[in-house]
Amino acid sequence: MYHYDDFDAAFVAARVEQFRDQVARRLSGELTEEQFRPHRLMNGLYLQLHSYMLRVAVPYGTLSSRQMRKLAEIARKYDRGYGHFTTRQNIQFNWPALKDTPDILAELSSVEMHAIQTSGNCIRNVTADHYAGVAHDEIADPRPYAEILRQWSSLHPEFSFLPRKFKIAVNGARHDRAVIQAHDIGLQVVRNEKNELGFTVYVGGGMGRTPFIGRKVREFLPERDLLGYIEAILRVYNLEGRRDNKFKARIKILMHEKTLETLRGEIEAEFAARDPKALDLPPEDVARIVAFFAPPELEPKKPVSDRVERRKGKDARFASFFASNVVPHKTPGYVVVTVSLKAIGAVPGDASADQMDAVADLAEDYSHDELRVSHEQNLILPHIALDDLPAVYDRLASVGLSTANAGAVTDIIACPGLDYCALATARSIPVAQRIAQRFGDGAKARAIGPLKIKISGCINACGHHHVGHIGILGLERAGEETYQITLGGSADENAAIGQITGPGFSSENIVGAIDTIVETYVGLRRGEDEAFIDAFRRVGLAPFKEALYERSAGSDI
């Protein structure tokens, strides 16, 4: 992972002291809440329903054991003993006292972390594939490019007050695990016919009130032109993006209103007019950043472990964990382990301080001091030797982190919803908990196969419901929580926005409605190997709509 140099350390330390002064002036009454608001947002501090919330950046989702232990320490010392991992690969603390936030930022800076630009109308945390550097299908590790973008965009004088928040994702593998087409800018690492490294560039993706899939503006952008082209996109957006209506201020609306051809032409014209040397990426600078992400020296081992096979034969839960939460590493004899933060009945994405410490210990002992946060609100141990897997599993089980449901029906993405968020109009967490309890992590869930359910508590879509195979949007209707269902969304390289099934369901009936959808799928699929999304694309919305609205959605639990 990247490590701070003297400039980085001084930069973050200065920001902490600036914010300490701003907090002191707010507490003394010198600043009103309205005056304080832009200062706190640029430092990741929100005012939620019940308290402040601090969002801490985890650049491209990569953490060291030391950093994870610091997050656990902050959870114990300044919060209520837990943190919430988000779809931007960040962590949120939901209960910090305002007076303590400068001290929290100072503690974060001691382990090369911060909360800069995790909110506000600026370039947010750049996200990336959580299997970066270890995936079999990887063209190149996307994290060095995410780091270059992070350094370039931090407190950028031209792009710190954009028309609206701006999100970038980078994917380095053939399979998209970073949802690049649902971002303002999505970058797919590719190689051209000369085997030169570059990017396919997507612009104008996003969810929220008006969801769009990003449009391809460049088939191949040479590596050296990365910053120059991103700057051109942002300059066009900064100049032309709507500032009179925040609901129409995202670049996706600009793309929709101007059309792909027009916006692409403006971007290319801005790019051509630049000083060609000003933002070139010299190969030596790229190599310097890439060196920070050199993989650990792993000695190849046997691709099959006798120890693992024996354990699978006598321990059904371990066998289930191996089948769902473990994928092969690109180095033979190693695996990548997903640590599910979706125990049945738990809050999706939450981890206690003790659990964070336990994962930090496992990363140090078995994963070369490295772990990841996925946009699916889980943790990843990226470098586990197969022979060590039984020991890793046992230690995860001892702290309640061995749920075998990665990618399954109960691996649910959910925003905090009305339990925490001032913008929410309905609760997300209880719905996710009840759906998980309905399907469990046993034979019923395994028989259903891979199925991605995503839940948002308002139209801002922080739960990514638009791109869920099954999406659930909580809305307030006449004083009651109502849940609208979408089907057929997808967050991978075949990205799609889900289709609305029809009228929403009450809180009482939403779990039964989801059960009906799943039962309908199981009844019409062509064998157990046909996944939900494939079956939906084959048969369309009609049979699901008929099942939902022409017969009872079923009783709730």
PDB file of C-alpha atoms in Angstrom, residues 294-301 329 331 334 368 370 383:
ATOM      1  CA  ALA A 294       4.319  -4.677  -5.201  1.00  0.00           C
ATOM      2  CA  PRO A 295       2.722  -7.987  -4.164  1.00  0.00           C
ATOM      3  CA  PRO A 296       4.249  -9.953  -1.300  1.00  0.00           C
ATOM      4  CA  GLU A 297       6.760 -12.600  -2.276  1.00  0.00           C
ATOM      5  CA  LEU A 298       4.613 -15.722  -2.136  1.00  0.00           C
ATOM      6  CA  GLU A 299       6.231 -19.094  -2.702  1.00  0.00           C
ATOM      7  CA  PRO A 300       3.933 -21.161  -4.947  1.00  0.00           C
ATOM      8  CA  LYS A 301       2.423 -24.169  -3.195  1.00  0.00           C
ATOM      9  CA  HIS A 329      -5.351 -16.375  -5.576  1.00  0.00           C
ATOM     10  CA  THR A 331      -0.389 -17.533  -6.902  1.00  0.00           C
ATOM     11  CA  TYR A 334      -3.111 -19.304  -1.893  1.00  0.00           C
ATOM     12  CA  HIS A 368       1.054 -10.297   4.874  1.00  0.00           C
ATOM     13  CA  GLU A 370      -2.960  -6.511   4.365  1.00  0.00           C
ATOM     14  CA  HIS A 383      -3.120 -13.493   0.748  1.00  0.00           C
TER      15      HIS A 383
END
